[in-house]
Coordinates of C-alpha atoms in Angstrom, one line a residue:
M40 CA 20.0 -2.7 13.2
N41 CA 22.8 -5.2 13.7
G42 CA 25.6 -3.0 12.4
T43 CA 26.3 -5.3 9.4
E44 CA 27.0 -3.5 6.2
I45 CA 24.8 -4.7 3.3
I46 CA 26.4 -4.9 -0.1
F47 CA 24.0 -4.0 -3.0
D48 CA 24.0 -5.1 -6.6
S49 CA 25.2 -2.6 -9.1
K50 CA 21.8 -2.7 -10.8
L51 CA 19.4 0.1 -9.7
L52 CA 15.9 -1.4 -9.5
S53 CA 14.3 -4.7 -8.6
I54 CA 10.7 -5.3 -9.5
Y55 CA 9.2 -7.9 -7.2
I56 CA 5.8 -9.6 -7.9
P57 CA 4.5 -11.8 -5.0
T58 CA 1.9 -14.1 -6.4
Y59 CA -0.3 -17.1 -5.4
N60 CA -2.7 -19.2 -7.6
R61 CA -3.2 -16.5 -10.2
P62 CA -1.8 -18.2 -13.4
E63 CA -3.5 -16.0 -16.0
E64 CA -2.7 -12.8 -14.1
I65 CA 1.0 -13.5 -13.5
Q66 CA 1.5 -14.6 -17.1
R67 CA 0.0 -11.4 -18.4
Q68 CA 1.9 -9.2 -16.0
V69 CA 5.3 -10.7 -16.6
R70 CA 4.8 -10.7 -20.4
L71 CA 3.9 -7.0 -20.2
L72 CA 7.1 -6.3 -18.3
L73 CA 9.6 -8.5 -20.2
P74 CA 10.0 -6.2 -23.2
Q75 CA 10.5 -3.2 -20.9
L76 CA 13.4 -4.6 -18.8
K77 CA 16.7 -2.7 -19.0
D78 CA 20.3 -3.6 -18.0
D79 CA 19.8 -2.0 -14.6
V80 CA 16.5 -3.6 -13.8
I81 CA 15.8 -7.1 -12.3
L82 CA 12.4 -8.8 -12.4
I83 CA 11.7 -11.4 -9.6
V84 CA 8.5 -13.3 -9.0
L85 CA 7.9 -14.8 -5.5
D86 CA 5.7 -17.8 -6.0
N87 CA 4.0 -18.5 -2.7
C88 CA 3.8 -22.2 -3.3
S89 CA 1.0 -21.9 -6.0
D90 CA -0.9 -25.1 -6.9
I91 CA 0.5 -24.8 -10.4
P92 CA 4.2 -23.7 -10.1
V93 CA 4.7 -20.3 -11.8
R94 CA 7.8 -21.7 -13.5
N95 CA 5.4 -24.1 -15.5
L96 CA 3.6 -21.1 -17.0
F97 CA 6.5 -19.7 -19.1
T98 CA 8.6 -20.8 -22.0
S99 CA 12.3 -21.6 -21.5
D100 CA 13.2 -18.4 -23.4
E101 CA 11.1 -16.3 -21.1
L102 CA 12.5 -18.0 -18.0
Q103 CA 16.0 -16.8 -19.1
K104 CA 14.9 -13.2 -18.7
F105 CA 13.6 -13.1 -15.1
T106 CA 13.9 -15.0 -11.8
I107 CA 11.2 -17.1 -10.0
K108 CA 11.7 -17.9 -6.3
R109 CA 9.2 -20.5 -5.0
N110 CA 8.4 -20.8 -1.3
K111 CA 8.4 -24.4 0.1
V112 CA 5.0 -23.7 1.8
N113 CA 2.4 -20.9 1.5
I114 CA 3.6 -18.4 4.1
G115 CA 0.6 -16.0 3.6
G116 CA 0.3 -12.9 1.5
D117 CA 1.7 -10.4 4.0
A118 CA 4.8 -12.5 4.7
N119 CA 5.4 -13.0 1.0
I120 CA 5.3 -9.2 0.4
A121 CA 7.8 -8.8 3.3
R122 CA 10.1 -11.3 1.6
C123 CA 10.5 -8.8 -1.3
F124 CA 12.1 -6.3 1.1
E125 CA 14.4 -8.9 2.7
D126 CA 15.4 -10.5 -0.6
C127 CA 16.0 -7.4 -2.6
S128 CA 19.7 -6.9 -3.5
T129 CA 19.4 -3.6 -5.5
S130 CA 19.2 -0.1 -4.1
W131 CA 15.6 0.4 -5.1
L132 CA 12.5 -1.9 -4.9
W133 CA 9.2 -1.6 -6.7
T134 CA 6.6 -4.0 -5.4
L135 CA 4.0 -4.9 -8.0
S136 CA 0.7 -6.9 -7.7
D137 CA 0.1 -9.6 -10.2
D138 CA -3.3 -8.0 -11.2
D139 CA -2.5 -4.3 -11.4
F140 CA -1.5 -4.4 -15.0
V141 CA 1.3 -2.1 -16.1
K142 CA 1.6 0.3 -19.1
D143 CA 4.0 -0.4 -22.0
N144 CA 6.4 2.2 -20.5
S145 CA 5.9 1.6 -16.8
V146 CA 9.5 0.6 -16.1
E147 CA 10.7 3.8 -17.7
I148 CA 8.2 5.8 -15.6
V149 CA 9.5 4.3 -12.4
L150 CA 13.2 4.5 -13.3
N151 CA 12.8 8.2 -14.3
E152 CA 11.3 9.1 -10.9
I153 CA 14.0 7.1 -9.0
L154 CA 16.8 8.8 -11.0
K155 CA 15.2 12.2 -10.2
H156 CA 14.8 11.5 -6.5
K157 CA 17.6 9.0 -5.8
E158 CA 18.2 10.3 -2.3
S159 CA 14.6 10.0 -1.2
V160 CA 13.5 7.0 0.9
F161 CA 10.1 6.5 -0.7
I162 CA 8.2 7.2 -3.9
C163 CA 4.4 6.9 -4.1
F164 CA 3.0 6.9 -7.7
G165 CA -0.4 7.7 -9.0
N166 CA -1.3 10.8 -6.9
K167 CA -3.3 13.8 -8.1
K168 CA -0.2 16.1 -8.1
F169 CA 3.5 16.0 -7.2
K170 CA 4.5 16.7 -3.6
E171 CA 7.8 16.4 -1.9
F172 CA 8.2 16.2 1.9
L173 CA 11.3 16.8 4.0
G174 CA 11.1 15.0 7.4
F175 CA 8.1 13.8 9.3
T176 CA 6.0 16.7 10.5
D177 CA 4.6 17.9 7.1
L178 CA 4.3 14.3 5.9
A179 CA 2.2 13.4 9.0
Y180 CA -0.1 16.3 8.2
E181 CA -0.5 15.1 4.6
F182 CA -1.7 11.8 6.0
R183 CA -5.0 13.6 7.1
K184 CA -6.1 12.8 3.5
V185 CA -7.7 9.4 2.6
E186 CA -6.0 9.3 -0.8
T187 CA -2.6 9.9 0.8
F188 CA -3.1 7.2 3.5
T189 CA -4.5 4.6 1.1
M190 CA -1.9 5.2 -1.7
S191 CA 1.0 5.1 0.8
F192 CA 0.8 1.3 1.1
A193 CA -1.0 0.3 -2.1
M194 CA 1.5 -2.3 -3.2
S195 CA 1.8 -1.5 -7.0
Y196 CA 2.2 2.2 -6.4
C197 CA 5.2 2.3 -4.1
A198 CA 8.9 2.2 -4.6
Y199 CA 11.3 2.0 -1.7
N200 CA 15.0 2.9 -1.3
I201 CA 16.1 -0.4 0.1
S202 CA 19.7 0.9 0.5
K203 CA 18.3 3.1 3.3
L204 CA 15.5 0.8 4.6
Q205 CA 16.8 -2.7 4.7
N206 CA 18.7 -2.3 7.9
S207 CA 15.5 -1.3 9.6
L208 CA 13.4 -4.3 8.4
Q209 CA 12.8 -5.5 11.9
I210 CA 10.3 -2.6 12.2
Y211 CA 8.4 -4.0 9.2
Y212 CA 8.3 -7.5 10.6
D213 CA 7.3 -6.2 14.1
H214 CA 4.2 -4.7 12.4
L215 CA 3.6 -7.3 9.8
S216 CA 0.1 -8.2 11.0
S217 CA -1.1 -4.6 10.7
M218 CA -1.5 -5.1 6.9
C219 CA 0.2 -1.8 6.3
G220 CA 3.7 -2.6 7.7
T221 CA 5.4 -1.1 4.6
I222 CA 4.3 2.4 5.4
I223 CA 5.0 2.0 9.1
L224 CA 8.6 1.1 8.1
V225 CA 8.9 4.2 6.0
L226 CA 7.3 6.5 8.5
K227 CA 9.4 5.2 11.4
Y228 CA 12.6 5.6 9.3
I229 CA 11.7 9.2 8.5
Q230 CA 10.9 9.9 12.2
N231 CA 14.4 8.7 13.0
N232 CA 16.1 10.4 10.0
P233 CA 14.4 13.9 9.9
Y234 CA 16.4 15.1 6.8
T235 CA 15.0 12.3 4.6
T236 CA 12.7 13.2 1.7
S237 CA 9.6 11.3 0.5
I238 CA 7.9 11.8 -2.8
F239 CA 4.3 11.6 -3.9
T240 CA 4.2 11.9 -7.6
D241 CA 1.4 12.2 -10.2
K242 CA 3.3 9.8 -12.6
N243 CA 1.4 6.5 -12.8
P244 CA 2.9 3.2 -14.0
I245 CA -0.4 1.2 -13.7
S246 CA -2.7 1.0 -16.7
I247 CA -5.5 -1.3 -15.4
P248 CA -5.7 -1.4 -11.6
N249 CA -7.6 -4.1 -9.9
T250 CA -10.7 -2.4 -8.5
E251 CA -11.9 -5.4 -6.5
V252 CA -10.4 -6.7 -3.3
G253 CA -9.7 -10.2 -2.1
W254 CA -9.4 -9.3 1.6
N255 CA -11.9 -8.6 4.3
Y256 CA -12.2 -5.0 5.2
G257 CA -13.3 -5.9 8.7
T258 CA -10.1 -7.7 9.3
Y259 CA -8.1 -4.7 8.1
I260 CA -10.1 -2.2 10.1
N261 CA -9.5 -4.3 13.3
R262 CA -5.8 -4.3 12.6
T263 CA -5.5 -0.5 12.0
K264 CA -5.3 -0.2 15.8
L265 CA -1.8 -1.7 15.3
F266 CA -1.0 1.2 13.0
I267 CA -2.2 3.7 15.7
D268 CA -0.3 1.9 18.4
A269 CA 2.9 2.1 16.4
F270 CA 2.9 5.9 16.6
R271 CA 1.2 6.5 20.0
Y272 CA 3.6 8.3 22.3
K273 CA 3.0 10.3 25.4
N274 CA 4.3 13.5 23.9
H275 CA 3.1 13.0 20.3
K276 CA -0.6 13.3 19.4
F277 CA -1.6 12.6 15.8
N278 CA -5.4 12.7 16.2
N279 CA -5.7 15.5 13.6
T280 CA -2.8 14.4 11.4
L281 CA -1.3 10.9 10.9
F282 CA -4.2 9.0 12.4
L283 CA -7.0 11.0 10.7
G284 CA -6.4 9.6 7.3
C285 CA -6.4 6.1 8.8
H286 CA -9.8 6.6 10.5
K287 CA -11.4 8.4 7.4
T288 CA -10.2 5.4 5.3
N289 CA -12.0 3.0 7.6
Y290 CA -15.3 4.9 7.4
A291 CA -14.9 5.0 3.6
L292 CA -14.2 1.3 3.3
I293 CA -17.4 0.5 5.2
I294 CA -19.4 2.7 2.9
L295 CA -17.8 1.3 -0.3
D296 CA -19.3 -2.1 0.3
R297 CA -17.3 -3.9 -2.4
Q298 CA -18.3 -7.5 -2.9
G299 CA -14.8 -8.8 -2.5
S300 CA -14.5 -7.3 1.0
K301 CA -16.8 -10.2 2.2
M302 CA -18.3 -8.2 5.0
T303 CA -21.7 -9.0 6.4
N304 CA -24.0 -6.3 7.8
R305 CA -23.1 -7.4 11.3
Q306 CA -19.4 -7.2 10.5
K307 CA -19.9 -3.7 9.1
W308 CA -21.5 -2.5 12.4
S309 CA -18.6 -4.1 14.3
A310 CA -16.1 -2.4 12.0
Y311 CA -17.9 0.9 12.6
S312 CA -17.8 0.5 16.3
Q313 CA -14.2 -0.5 16.1
T314 CA -13.3 2.6 14.1
I315 CA -15.1 4.9 16.6
S316 CA -13.3 3.1 19.4
N317 CA -9.9 3.5 17.7
Q318 CA -10.6 7.2 17.0
G319 CA -12.4 8.1 20.2
L320 CA -15.9 9.5 20.0
I321 CA -14.9 13.1 20.8
N322 CA -12.2 13.0 18.1
A323 CA -14.6 11.5 15.7
I324 CA -17.1 14.3 16.3
L325 CA -14.3 16.9 16.1
Y326 CA -12.3 15.7 13.1
S327 CA -14.6 13.5 10.9
P328 CA -18.2 14.3 11.7
K329 CA -19.5 14.0 8.2
L330 CA -18.1 10.5 7.8
L331 CA -19.2 9.5 11.2
I332 CA -22.8 10.4 10.3
S333 CA -22.8 9.2 6.7
T334 CA -21.5 5.8 7.7
F335 CA -24.2 5.5 10.3
I336 CA -26.9 6.4 7.7
N337 CA -25.4 3.9 5.3
L338 CA -25.6 1.1 7.8
I339 CA -29.2 2.0 8.8
I340 CA -30.7 2.3 5.3
G341 CA -28.4 0.0 3.3
P342 CA -25.8 0.9 0.6
G343 CA -28.4 0.9 -2.2
N344 CA -30.7 3.4 -0.6
Y345 CA -27.7 5.4 0.6
K346 CA -26.4 5.8 -3.0
K347 CA -29.9 6.9 -4.1
L348 CA -30.0 9.4 -1.2
R349 CA -26.6 10.8 -2.1
N350 CA -27.6 11.2 -5.7
L351 CA -30.7 13.0 -4.7
F352 CA -28.8 15.5 -2.5
R353 CA -26.3 16.1 -5.4
K354 CA -29.2 16.8 -7.8
F355 CA -30.7 19.5 -5.6
R356 CA -27.4 21.2 -4.6

């Protein structure tokens, strides 16, 4: 923090969509949102120097209703997401992917949750049930769960109280290469402000989520060590709380074997070894033995045979 007071716009919410070279997706997403915009909501698209400028994809009438900011050069996906946090001038920010398509009342869903929980620092949408956490300890325990860990930095499902977080943005930039710097920012803020609340709600603004990925799981798994290092203290051990969801997620990603993850079998073995190294073999045996073994079996017999084996076990249960 530099001590400078930040003045925020009188509007409540900014929706930011970082995008690069997805003309059909950004057209569809923006056109789904435009009829939903209200007086206290701003829509901004961050064009990461796409080959076809995003501005060229919309009519002059449409361009009057939202803002496009185009980078001079492609600064990378992670940095373009970070720009949303720095550029935001309203109290709340909703980051939205260009290919997680919204419902016809998504803005209303997000606004309603913000208005109900205005003093919270973070709202995560699309969970199985509503949960509210005061401070860090119970939240860290909740992060044992894969669904909590993964949803906490899924871009389209998170809204941030920028009026609280923006002065701490150095934390995000320090951990940008972790690929989950947004949740590190939130968790660090809550550590330093123990009376802060965070919300995990079952309300869901996304109608059609993108089920494929365009990033390499192996790259992400390697970088999760940076998430662990961000919270590794002499007197704080999170092996069975905050870190556990991270490790379980990594095992699950190796098993998922999505085509878009672009992982070869050799890379999967490397990611498996890295996950065990990050967790520590004893901790892996103590806290996630089923995933440790099932991931090993998956790698030995292949994902196709592994699915058949799982279905066979389910049949005879």
